[in-house]
Coordinates of C-alpha atoms in Angstrom, one line a residue:
Chain A
X243 CA 22.4 -3.1 -17.3
X244 CA 20.5 0.8 -16.7
X245 CA 23.6 1.3 -14.4
X246 CA 26.2 1.7 -16.7
X247 CA 24.5 3.3 -19.4
X248 CA 24.0 6.5 -18.3
X249 CA 26.8 9.3 -19.6
X250 CA 29.5 10.0 -16.8
X251 CA 29.2 11.8 -14.4
X252 CA 31.8 11.9 -12.9
X253 CA 33.9 15.1 -12.9
X254 CA 37.7 14.1 -12.2
X255 CA 39.5 10.9 -13.2
X256 CA 41.0 11.4 -9.7
X257 CA 42.1 8.3 -7.6
X258 CA 39.7 9.6 -5.3
X259 CA 36.5 10.2 -7.7
X260 CA 37.3 6.8 -9.4
X261 CA 37.4 4.6 -6.4
X262 CA 34.0 6.8 -4.9
X263 CA 32.5 5.9 -8.2
X264 CA 32.9 2.9 -8.1
X265 CA 32.0 2.4 -4.1
X266 CA 28.8 3.9 -4.9
X267 CA 27.6 1.3 -8.1
X268 CA 28.7 -2.0 -5.2
X269 CA 26.3 -0.6 -2.6
X270 CA 23.7 -0.1 -5.4
X271 CA 24.1 -3.2 -6.8
X272 CA 22.2 -6.0 -4.6
X273 CA 19.3 -3.3 -4.6
X274 CA 19.5 -3.1 -7.9
X275 CA 19.3 -7.1 -8.7
X276 CA 16.4 -8.0 -6.6
X277 CA 14.5 -5.4 -7.6
X278 CA 15.6 -6.0 -11.2
X279 CA 15.4 -10.3 -10.1
X280 CA 11.4 -10.0 -9.8
X281 CA 10.6 -7.1 -11.6
X282 CA 11.9 -7.2 -14.9
X283 CA 12.3 -10.4 -15.4
X284 CA 9.1 -11.9 -14.7
X285 CA 7.7 -9.4 -17.1
X286 CA 9.8 -10.5 -19.8
X287 CA 9.1 -14.3 -19.3
X288 CA 5.2 -12.9 -18.8
X289 CA 6.0 -10.8 -22.4
X290 CA 6.9 -14.4 -23.8
X291 CA 3.9 -16.6 -21.8
X292 CA 2.1 -14.1 -23.9
X293 CA 2.7 -15.0 -26.9
X294 CA 1.1 -18.7 -25.8
X295 CA -2.4 -20.6 -25.1
X296 CA -0.8 -22.2 -22.5
X297 CA -2.7 -23.9 -20.1
X298 CA -1.0 -25.7 -16.8
X299 CA -3.3 -27.9 -16.7
X300 CA -2.5 -29.4 -20.2
X301 CA 1.1 -28.7 -20.2
X302 CA 1.7 -30.3 -23.8
X303 CA -1.0 -28.9 -25.1
X304 CA 0.6 -25.5 -25.4
X305 CA 0.9 -23.5 -28.9
X306 CA 2.3 -20.3 -30.8
X307 CA -0.9 -17.8 -30.9
X308 CA 1.3 -14.8 -31.8
X309 CA -1.0 -12.0 -30.8
X310 CA -4.1 -13.8 -30.8
X311 CA -4.6 -13.7 -27.1
X312 CA -4.8 -10.3 -27.3
X313 CA -7.1 -10.1 -29.7
X314 CA -9.3 -12.4 -27.3
X315 CA -8.6 -10.0 -24.8
X316 CA -9.2 -6.9 -26.3
X317 CA -12.6 -8.0 -27.8
X318 CA -14.5 -9.2 -25.0
X319 CA -16.5 -7.3 -22.9
X320 CA -16.1 -9.0 -19.9
X321 CA -12.7 -7.1 -19.5
X322 CA -14.1 -3.8 -20.7
X323 CA -16.0 -4.3 -18.2
X324 CA -13.7 -4.9 -15.2
X325 CA -11.5 -2.1 -16.6
X326 CA -14.5 0.6 -16.7
X327 CA -14.9 -1.3 -12.5
X328 CA -11.2 0.0 -12.0
X329 CA -11.8 2.8 -13.4
X330 CA -14.7 4.4 -11.8
X331 CA -13.3 2.8 -7.7
X332 CA -9.9 4.9 -9.3
X333 CA -11.0 7.6 -9.5
X334 CA -14.6 8.7 -7.5
X335 CA -12.2 6.9 -4.0
X336 CA -9.1 8.9 -5.0
X337 CA -11.6 12.1 -5.6
X338 CA -13.2 11.2 -2.5
X339 CA -9.7 10.9 -1.1
X340 CA -8.1 14.1 -1.9
X341 CA -11.6 16.1 -0.8
X342 CA -11.6 14.2 2.7
X343 CA -8.0 14.2 3.3
X344 CA -7.6 17.8 2.6
X345 CA -9.7 18.5 5.3
X346 CA -8.3 16.6 8.1
X347 CA -4.7 18.2 6.6
X348 CA -6.2 21.0 7.5
X349 CA -7.7 20.3 11.0
X350 CA -3.9 18.7 12.0
X351 CA -2.4 21.6 11.0
X352 CA -4.4 23.9 12.6
X353 CA -5.1 21.8 15.9
X354 CA -2.8 22.8 18.7
X355 CA -3.6 19.9 20.7
X356 CA -3.7 15.9 21.4
X357 CA -0.9 16.9 18.7
X358 CA -0.3 13.0 19.2
X359 CA -3.5 11.2 19.9
X360 CA -4.4 12.6 16.2
X361 CA -1.8 11.3 14.8
X362 CA -1.4 7.9 16.7
X363 CA -5.0 7.4 15.4
X364 CA -4.7 8.1 11.8
X365 CA -1.5 6.6 11.5
X366 CA -3.6 3.1 12.6
X367 CA -6.5 2.8 9.4
X368 CA -2.8 3.2 7.6
X369 CA -0.8 0.2 9.1
X370 CA -4.3 -1.5 9.1
X371 CA -4.2 -5.5 7.1
X372 CA -6.6 -4.4 4.3
X373 CA -8.0 -7.9 4.5
X374 CA -9.0 -6.9 7.8
X375 CA -10.9 -3.6 7.2
X376 CA -12.7 -5.7 4.1
X377 CA -13.7 -7.5 6.8
X378 CA -14.6 -4.6 9.0
X379 CA -16.5 -3.1 6.4
X380 CA -18.2 -6.1 5.1
X381 CA -19.1 -6.9 9.3
X382 CA -20.4 -3.3 9.2
X383 CA -22.5 -3.4 5.7
X384 CA -23.8 -6.9 6.4
X385 CA -27.6 -7.4 5.7
X386 CA -27.7 -9.1 9.9
X387 CA -24.8 -8.0 11.6
X388 CA -23.9 -5.0 10.1
X389 CA -24.9 -1.9 11.6
X390 CA -25.7 0.8 8.8
X391 CA -29.2 -0.6 7.9
X392 CA -30.6 0.5 11.3
X393 CA -28.1 3.0 12.0
X394 CA -28.8 5.3 8.2
X395 CA -32.6 4.0 7.8
X396 CA -33.5 7.7 8.0
X397 CA -32.4 8.0 4.9
X398 CA -34.4 8.1 1.8
X399 CA -32.5 4.9 -0.3
X400 CA -31.5 3.1 2.7
X401 CA -33.7 0.6 4.7
X402 CA -33.3 -2.2 6.6
X403 CA -33.5 -5.1 4.3
X404 CA -30.6 -2.7 2.2
X405 CA -28.5 -5.9 0.7
X406 CA -25.5 -4.9 0.2
X407 CA -24.0 -7.7 -1.6
X408 CA -27.0 -7.9 -3.2
X409 CA -26.8 -6.0 -7.0
X410 CA -24.1 -3.6 -8.0
X411 CA -23.9 -0.5 -7.0
X412 CA -25.0 -1.2 -3.8
X413 CA -21.5 -3.4 -3.9
X414 CA -19.1 -1.1 -5.2
X415 CA -20.8 1.6 -2.6
X416 CA -19.4 -1.7 0.0
X417 CA -16.0 -1.5 -1.5
X418 CA -15.3 1.7 -2.1
X419 CA -16.1 2.9 1.4
X420 CA -13.4 0.2 3.2
X421 CA -10.3 1.7 0.0
X422 CA -11.1 4.8 1.2
X423 CA -11.7 4.6 4.6
X424 CA -8.3 2.5 5.0
X425 CA -6.1 5.6 2.7
X426 CA -7.4 8.4 3.3
X427 CA -4.7 8.7 6.7
X428 CA -1.6 8.1 4.4
X429 CA -3.6 10.7 1.5
X430 CA -3.9 13.3 4.5
X431 CA -0.2 12.5 5.3
X432 CA 0.9 13.2 2.4
X433 CA -0.7 16.7 2.2
X434 CA -0.4 18.3 5.3
X435 CA 3.4 17.6 4.7
X436 CA 2.5 20.1 1.8
X437 CA 0.4 22.1 3.7
X438 CA 2.8 23.2 6.5
X439 CA 4.9 24.0 3.2
X440 CA 3.6 26.6 2.2
X441 CA 4.9 30.4 4.6
X442 CA 2.1 31.7 6.4
X443 CA 3.6 35.1 5.6
X444 CA 2.2 34.4 1.8
X445 CA -1.6 33.5 2.8
X446 CA -1.4 36.6 5.6
X447 CA -0.1 38.7 3.0
X448 CA -3.4 37.7 0.5
X449 CA -5.4 38.0 3.8
X450 CA -3.9 41.8 3.9
X451 CA -5.0 42.7 0.3
X452 CA -9.1 41.5 1.3
X453 CA -8.8 38.0 0.0
X454 CA -11.5 36.3 0.8
X455 CA -11.4 32.3 2.5
X456 CA -11.9 30.8 -1.1
X457 CA -9.7 32.9 -2.8
X458 CA -6.6 32.4 -0.4
X459 CA -7.5 28.6 -0.4
X460 CA -8.0 28.5 -4.5
X461 CA -5.6 31.3 -5.4
X462 CA -2.1 30.8 -2.4
X463 CA -3.0 27.5 -1.1
X464 CA -2.9 24.9 -3.5
X465 CA -1.3 26.4 -6.0
X466 CA 2.0 26.2 -3.9
X467 CA 1.3 22.5 -2.6
X468 CA 1.0 21.5 -6.6
X469 CA 4.0 18.5 -5.4
X470 CA 2.5 17.4 -2.9
X471 CA -1.1 16.8 -4.3
X472 CA 0.6 15.3 -7.6
X473 CA 2.8 13.4 -5.9
X474 CA -0.3 12.0 -3.4
X475 CA -2.8 11.5 -6.5
X476 CA 0.2 9.4 -7.7
X477 CA 0.1 6.9 -6.1
X478 CA -2.9 7.0 -4.5
X479 CA -4.3 6.6 -8.4
X480 CA -1.6 4.0 -8.7
X481 CA -2.2 1.9 -6.0
X482 CA -6.6 2.2 -6.0
X483 CA -5.9 1.7 -10.2
X484 CA -4.8 -2.2 -8.4
X485 CA -6.9 -2.1 -6.2
X486 CA -8.2 -6.6 -5.3
X487 CA -7.5 -7.3 -1.2
X488 CA -11.7 -5.8 -1.4
X489 CA -12.8 -7.1 -3.6
X490 CA -11.5 -11.1 -2.7
X491 CA -12.5 -10.2 0.4
X492 CA -15.9 -8.3 0.3
X493 CA -17.2 -10.2 -3.3
X494 CA -15.2 -12.4 -4.5
X495 CA -16.2 -10.2 -7.6
X496 CA -19.7 -12.0 -7.3
X497 CA -22.6 -9.0 -9.3
X498 CA -19.9 -7.4 -11.7
X499 CA -17.3 -5.8 -8.3
X500 CA -14.4 -7.7 -10.4
X501 CA -11.4 -5.6 -10.8
X502 CA -8.0 -5.8 -13.5
X503 CA -6.4 -7.4 -11.1
X504 CA -8.8 -9.7 -10.0
X505 CA -9.3 -11.0 -13.1
X506 CA -5.9 -11.5 -14.2
X507 CA -4.9 -12.8 -10.9
X508 CA -8.8 -15.2 -12.0
X509 CA -7.1 -16.1 -15.3
X510 CA -3.7 -17.3 -13.8
X511 CA -4.9 -18.5 -10.0
X512 CA -8.5 -20.6 -10.7
X513 CA -8.6 -21.2 -14.5
X514 CA -4.8 -22.0 -14.5
X515 CA -4.4 -20.0 -18.2
X516 CA -1.1 -19.1 -17.7
X517 CA -1.1 -17.5 -21.3
X518 CA -4.1 -15.7 -21.3
X519 CA -3.0 -14.3 -17.7
X520 CA 0.1 -13.7 -18.7
X521 CA -1.4 -11.6 -21.9
X522 CA -3.8 -9.9 -19.3
X523 CA -0.7 -9.0 -16.1
X524 CA 1.2 -7.0 -19.9
X525 CA -1.6 -5.1 -20.7
X526 CA -1.9 -4.1 -16.8
X527 CA 1.6 -3.4 -17.0
X528 CA 0.7 -1.1 -19.7
X529 CA -1.9 0.2 -18.7
X530 CA -0.3 1.6 -14.9
X531 CA 2.5 3.0 -16.5
X532 CA 1.0 5.0 -18.7
X533 CA -1.4 6.3 -16.2
X534 CA 1.4 7.6 -14.1
X535 CA 2.7 9.3 -17.1
X536 CA -0.9 10.9 -17.6
X537 CA -0.7 12.1 -14.0
X538 CA 2.7 13.6 -14.0
X539 CA 2.0 14.8 -17.7
X540 CA -0.6 16.5 -16.2
X541 CA 1.4 18.0 -13.0
X542 CA 3.5 19.2 -15.3
X543 CA 6.5 18.2 -12.3
X544 CA 9.8 16.1 -12.3
X545 CA 9.7 14.1 -9.4
X546 CA 13.4 13.8 -8.9
X547 CA 13.8 17.6 -9.4
X548 CA 11.2 17.7 -6.8
X549 CA 13.1 15.8 -4.2
X550 CA 16.1 17.4 -5.0
X551 CA 18.0 15.0 -5.9
X552 CA 20.7 15.8 -9.0
Chain B
X33 CA -11.7 33.4 16.8
X34 CA -14.1 31.2 18.8
X35 CA -15.5 30.1 16.0
X36 CA -11.9 28.5 14.8
X37 CA -11.6 26.8 17.3
X38 CA -15.0 25.6 17.3
X39 CA -14.4 24.2 13.9
X40 CA -10.7 21.9 14.9
X41 CA -12.7 21.1 18.0
X42 CA -16.0 19.3 15.6
X43 CA -13.2 18.5 13.0
X44 CA -10.5 16.9 15.7
X45 CA -14.2 14.4 16.7
X46 CA -15.1 13.4 13.3
X47 CA -11.7 13.0 12.4
X48 CA -11.3 9.6 15.7
X49 CA -14.5 8.9 15.1
X50 CA -13.6 8.4 11.4
X51 CA -11.0 6.4 11.8
X52 CA -11.6 4.4 15.6
X53 CA -14.6 3.7 15.4
X54 CA -14.3 0.5 12.2
X55 CA -11.5 -0.7 14.6
X56 CA -14.1 -0.6 17.8
X57 CA -16.3 -2.2 15.8
X58 CA -14.3 -5.1 15.2
X59 CA -13.2 -5.6 18.7
X60 CA -17.3 -5.3 19.7
X61 CA -17.5 -7.6 17.0
X62 CA -14.8 -10.1 19.2
X63 CA -16.3 -9.8 22.2
X64 CA -19.8 -11.8 20.6
X65 CA -20.8 -15.1 20.8
X66 CA -20.2 -17.5 17.8
X67 CA -24.5 -17.9 18.7
X68 CA -25.5 -14.4 18.1
X69 CA -23.6 -13.2 15.0
X70 CA -25.0 -16.6 13.2
X71 CA -29.1 -15.3 14.9
X72 CA -27.9 -11.9 13.6
X73 CA -27.3 -8.9 15.6
X74 CA -26.9 -5.6 14.2
X75 CA -26.7 -3.6 17.5
X76 CA -23.0 -2.2 18.1
X77 CA -22.3 -4.2 21.5
X78 CA -22.5 -7.3 22.0
X79 CA -25.6 -8.8 24.2
X80 CA -23.8 -10.5 26.7
X81 CA -20.0 -10.4 26.2
X82 CA -17.6 -13.6 25.8
X83 CA -14.4 -14.4 26.0
X84 CA -14.5 -17.5 24.1
X85 CA -13.4 -16.3 20.0
X86 CA -9.9 -15.5 21.6
X87 CA -10.0 -18.9 23.7
X88 CA -11.0 -20.8 19.9
X89 CA -8.8 -19.2 17.3
X90 CA -5.5 -19.9 20.1
X91 CA -5.9 -23.6 19.7
X92 CA -6.8 -23.3 16.1
X93 CA -3.7 -24.5 14.9
X94 CA -4.0 -23.8 11.3
X95 CA -4.7 -20.1 12.7
X96 CA -0.9 -19.3 14.9
X97 CA 1.3 -21.2 12.5
X98 CA 0.0 -18.7 9.5
X99 CA 0.8 -16.6 12.8
X100 CA 4.1 -17.9 12.9
X101 CA 4.5 -17.9 9.0
X102 CA 4.0 -14.1 9.1
X103 CA 6.1 -12.7 11.7
X104 CA 9.0 -15.3 10.1
X105 CA 8.5 -13.6 6.8
X106 CA 6.6 -10.4 7.9
X107 CA 10.4 -9.4 10.4
X108 CA 13.5 -11.6 6.9
X109 CA 12.1 -9.5 4.7
X110 CA 12.3 -6.0 6.7
X111 CA 15.5 -7.5 7.6
X112 CA 16.7 -7.7 4.6
X113 CA 15.1 -5.2 3.0
X114 CA 16.4 -2.9 5.1
X115 CA 19.9 -4.1 4.9
X116 CA 20.5 -3.2 1.0
X117 CA 18.3 -0.6 1.1
X118 CA 21.2 1.5 3.4
X119 CA 23.3 0.2 1.5
X120 CA 21.9 1.2 -1.3
X121 CA 20.5 4.9 -0.2
X122 CA 24.1 5.8 1.9
X123 CA 25.4 5.8 -2.1
X124 CA 22.6 8.2 -3.4
X125 CA 22.6 10.6 -0.9
X126 CA 26.4 10.8 -0.7
X127 CA 28.5 9.4 -3.6
X128 CA 28.4 10.3 -6.7
X129 CA 28.9 7.5 -9.1
X130 CA 27.5 6.7 -12.4
X131 CA 23.3 5.5 -12.8
X132 CA 22.0 7.3 -9.9
X133 CA 18.8 8.9 -11.5
X134 CA 18.6 5.1 -13.0
X135 CA 18.8 3.4 -9.8
X136 CA 16.2 6.6 -8.5
X137 CA 14.9 5.9 -11.4
X138 CA 13.9 2.3 -11.2
X139 CA 13.1 2.7 -7.1
X140 CA 9.9 4.8 -8.6
X141 CA 8.4 2.2 -11.8
X142 CA 8.8 -0.7 -8.9
X143 CA 6.8 1.3 -6.5
X144 CA 4.0 2.0 -9.4
X145 CA 4.4 -1.7 -9.9
X146 CA 1.2 -3.8 -10.6
X147 CA 1.9 -6.5 -7.6
X148 CA -0.8 -8.8 -9.4
X149 CA 0.9 -8.9 -13.4
X150 CA 3.4 -11.3 -11.7
X151 CA 1.2 -13.8 -10.6
X152 CA 1.6 -15.8 -13.3
X153 CA 5.4 -15.4 -14.2
X154 CA 5.8 -15.8 -10.5
X155 CA 3.5 -18.8 -9.8
X156 CA 5.7 -21.0 -13.4
X157 CA 8.6 -19.7 -12.1
X158 CA 8.2 -20.0 -8.4
X159 CA 7.7 -24.0 -9.2
X160 CA 10.2 -24.4 -11.6
X161 CA 12.7 -23.4 -8.2
X162 CA 11.0 -25.2 -6.2
X163 CA 10.2 -22.0 -3.6
X164 CA 6.7 -22.1 -4.9
X165 CA 4.4 -22.1 -1.3
X166 CA 8.3 -21.4 0.4
X167 CA 9.3 -19.2 2.9
X168 CA 11.6 -17.4 0.5
X169 CA 9.3 -17.2 -2.4
X170 CA 7.3 -14.5 -0.1
X171 CA 10.4 -13.2 1.2
X172 CA 12.1 -12.4 -2.3
X173 CA 9.7 -10.6 -3.7
X174 CA 8.0 -8.1 -0.2
X175 CA 12.4 -7.3 -0.8
X176 CA 11.7 -6.4 -4.0
X177 CA 8.4 -4.5 -3.6
X178 CA 9.6 -3.1 -0.2
X179 CA 13.4 -1.4 -1.7
X180 CA 12.1 1.6 -2.9
X181 CA 10.1 3.3 -0.7
X182 CA 13.0 1.9 1.9
X183 CA 15.6 3.3 -0.5
X184 CA 13.8 6.9 -1.1
X185 CA 12.8 7.1 3.2
X186 CA 16.5 6.4 4.0
X187 CA 18.0 8.7 1.6
X188 CA 16.5 11.8 3.3
X189 CA 17.5 11.1 5.9
X190 CA 21.1 10.2 5.1
X191 CA 20.7 14.4 3.4
X192 CA 20.5 15.1 6.5
X193 CA 23.0 13.9 8.4
X194 CA 25.9 16.1 8.7
X195 CA 28.6 15.1 5.6
X196 CA 31.4 17.3 8.1
X197 CA 31.2 14.3 10.1
X198 CA 32.4 11.5 8.3
X199 CA 35.0 14.3 6.0
X200 CA 36.4 14.1 9.7
X201 CA 37.1 10.7 10.4
X202 CA 38.2 10.3 6.3
X203 CA 41.3 13.0 6.8
X204 CA 41.6 11.0 10.3
X205 CA 42.9 8.4 8.2
X206 CA 39.4 6.4 7.8
X207 CA 38.6 5.0 4.2
X208 CA 35.2 5.7 2.4
X209 CA 34.4 2.6 3.7
X210 CA 35.2 2.7 7.4
X211 CA 34.0 6.1 7.2
X212 CA 30.4 5.0 6.4
X213 CA 30.6 1.9 8.8
X214 CA 32.1 4.2 11.8
X215 CA 30.0 7.4 11.8
X216 CA 27.6 7.3 8.9
X217 CA 26.0 3.9 11.0
X218 CA 25.2 5.2 14.1
X219 CA 23.3 8.2 13.1
X220 CA 21.4 7.3 10.6
X221 CA 20.0 4.4 12.8
X222 CA 17.0 6.3 13.6
X223 CA 16.1 6.7 10.1
X224 CA 16.9 3.1 9.1
X225 CA 14.5 1.9 11.8
X226 CA 11.6 3.9 10.6
X227 CA 11.4 2.2 6.7
X228 CA 12.0 -0.8 8.7
X229 CA 8.9 0.2 10.6
X230 CA 7.5 0.6 6.9
X231 CA 8.7 -2.1 5.2
X232 CA 7.4 -4.6 8.2
X233 CA 3.6 -2.8 7.3
X234 CA 4.4 -3.4 3.9
X235 CA 5.0 -7.2 4.3
X236 CA 2.2 -7.9 7.4
X237 CA 0.0 -6.9 5.3
X238 CA 1.0 -8.5 2.2
X239 CA -2.2 -10.8 0.0
X240 CA -2.6 -11.1 -3.0
X241 CA 1.2 -13.1 -4.1
X242 CA 0.7 -14.7 0.4
X243 CA -2.9 -16.3 -2.1
X244 CA -1.6 -16.8 -5.0
X245 CA 2.2 -18.5 -4.1
X246 CA 1.2 -20.1 -1.5
X247 CA -1.3 -23.8 -1.1
X248 CA -1.2 -25.1 2.4
X249 CA 0.0 -24.0 6.2
X250 CA 3.0 -24.4 5.6
X251 CA 3.4 -20.9 4.3
X252 CA 0.3 -19.3 4.0
X253 CA 0.7 -16.0 5.8
X254 CA -2.3 -14.1 7.8
X255 CA -4.2 -12.1 5.7
X256 CA -4.5 -15.2 2.8
X257 CA -5.2 -17.8 6.2
X258 CA -8.1 -15.3 7.0
X259 CA -9.6 -15.5 3.1
X260 CA -10.0 -18.7 3.6
X261 CA -11.2 -19.3 6.5
X262 CA -14.9 -18.3 5.7
X263 CA -16.3 -22.3 7.1
X264 CA -19.1 -24.1 4.5
X265 CA -21.5 -20.9 4.0
X266 CA -20.1 -18.1 1.6
X267 CA -22.7 -16.0 2.4
X268 CA -21.8 -16.1 6.1
X269 CA -19.3 -16.6 7.5
X270 CA -18.0 -16.8 11.6
X271 CA -17.8 -13.1 11.3
X272 CA -17.1 -13.2 15.1
X273 CA -14.5 -16.1 14.5
X274 CA -12.7 -13.1 12.1
X275 CA -13.6 -10.1 13.4
X276 CA -11.1 -11.8 16.4
X277 CA -7.7 -12.9 14.4
X278 CA -8.8 -9.4 12.7
X279 CA -8.0 -8.6 16.4
X280 CA -5.2 -10.5 16.8
X281 CA -3.5 -9.6 14.1
X282 CA -3.8 -5.7 14.0
X283 CA -2.7 -5.6 17.6
X284 CA 1.9 -5.7 16.1
X285 CA 0.2 -2.8 14.2
X286 CA -0.9 -0.8 17.2
X287 CA 1.6 -1.2 19.2
X288 CA 4.1 0.0 16.7
X289 CA 2.2 2.6 16.3
X290 CA 1.5 4.1 19.2
X291 CA 5.2 2.9 20.0
X292 CA 6.5 5.1 17.1
X293 CA 3.8 7.4 15.9
X294 CA 6.8 10.0 15.3
X295 CA 8.7 8.4 13.1
X296 CA 6.4 6.5 10.7
X297 CA 4.9 9.9 9.8
X298 CA 7.9 11.4 9.3
X299 CA 9.2 8.7 6.3
X300 CA 5.8 8.2 4.8
X301 CA 6.6 11.9 3.8
X302 CA 9.7 12.0 3.3
X303 CA 9.6 11.3 -1.0
X304 CA 6.3 14.8 -0.6
X305 CA 7.8 17.8 -0.2
X306 CA 11.5 19.1 -1.2
X307 CA 14.4 17.7 0.7

């Protein structure tokens, strides 16, 4: 197991150090076993199953197709369309959340009254069940029962008959709004934590030197929050890439709003295509892994180092 | 200065509206009668307030059963996950041992894991082990997905605890294990509590595994039950009933947030900045 492969970190061989090493490994062992049991093992099993044409409704008809499933998936336009949807949702929601979240963080940082009230209200969208948030927004956008059409019909592209679940872009907008509402608070809290680490003296010094508000923001505040921004973007981007609940509740994938996760779910649970579904799972896993690597490289921050871990 | 003050006020009002409007909306919907929402009722507040929806939902055995499942599964997962995470986080924060970095990297990797990619293999494995459609069938995966967050939160908290107390205990003759149990545990309790709240939120919220690894009300949790509670016509869901169910499952969340907001924020941001 990975815990045993690391090069020795123990500096001396005294009984005390040996005992400490043993206790440490014993204490982490149960958590490591549980984490591997439910992720690494099933993932290896998925890798194995992805080599078969295997449908649960006809288990005897199982045959080895090597990379056949991957070939089928990668040459299917549906896979690419769903991947594109997922990427659009990820990029749009994370960018908007970053801007709104930062504005929220600025307000929370500066505010001197009602901090508790504000913290409480900000945590409610975070804590609320995603399914509930999806229902709330589905009803908000509903043509019969929603208030969006009547409140915003002064906007040129909204009128009382706008059917938000009637075509691709409207449905995507509704899904993204629900996602943004639910996760902006999380983003703003992470950014607030980063913002409070930026030294006031530095901002003051820049002000004295004649820096404008924009210069102070882009040259002093943001560069000094890089670690916090990176953690927020990393976690939110990967989270957005896994989007599933909102789509399941709001459209069930209608109007081409299917995401990668939804496609995988549909293959496994609805179609019972275990072989094909496993291949999709492996692809999804690899995509997330690649995405994480990209973001970490982009910000050039060592996460463990940022946490102060040796 | 006066302009700044005004800007902060406007910001405050906007944030409150942003966060609370949708919540007020489902509460308002839950007091509309079924007849009103079926006919179409785009105004924000009900024409006539009624508590009939709440009576109906409490009398609905599928819903109360789902509520019981949710509570049982979420609490078991929280308890088990926090116990294991406490042991692991203590070791990470305080002890020098081989493979510490590997454990942290594993936790981080799992925090980013796409849950859906486990649906297929777990579905297959759980049927083999007869864990499909049972409580443990959901508790086990929830544990492993909440362990990373708990371990990170707790190790950050544990690093703040004064080392000297533990060493003093050891100088007085306590073993490493006694020092852990008698000195660190009481000091660490607030951090453990925070990890427990975050874990509970996750388990209470989880949806993908809840619909994939269950098939009947025997173990279906509230989010899963609600998603199937669509009624005969998919394009005309029972709005007011769903809104009422939403309000009921949101109550525990609101209570936890009201009581422990400061702790939750500390826990959520413990990994975001140095230290």
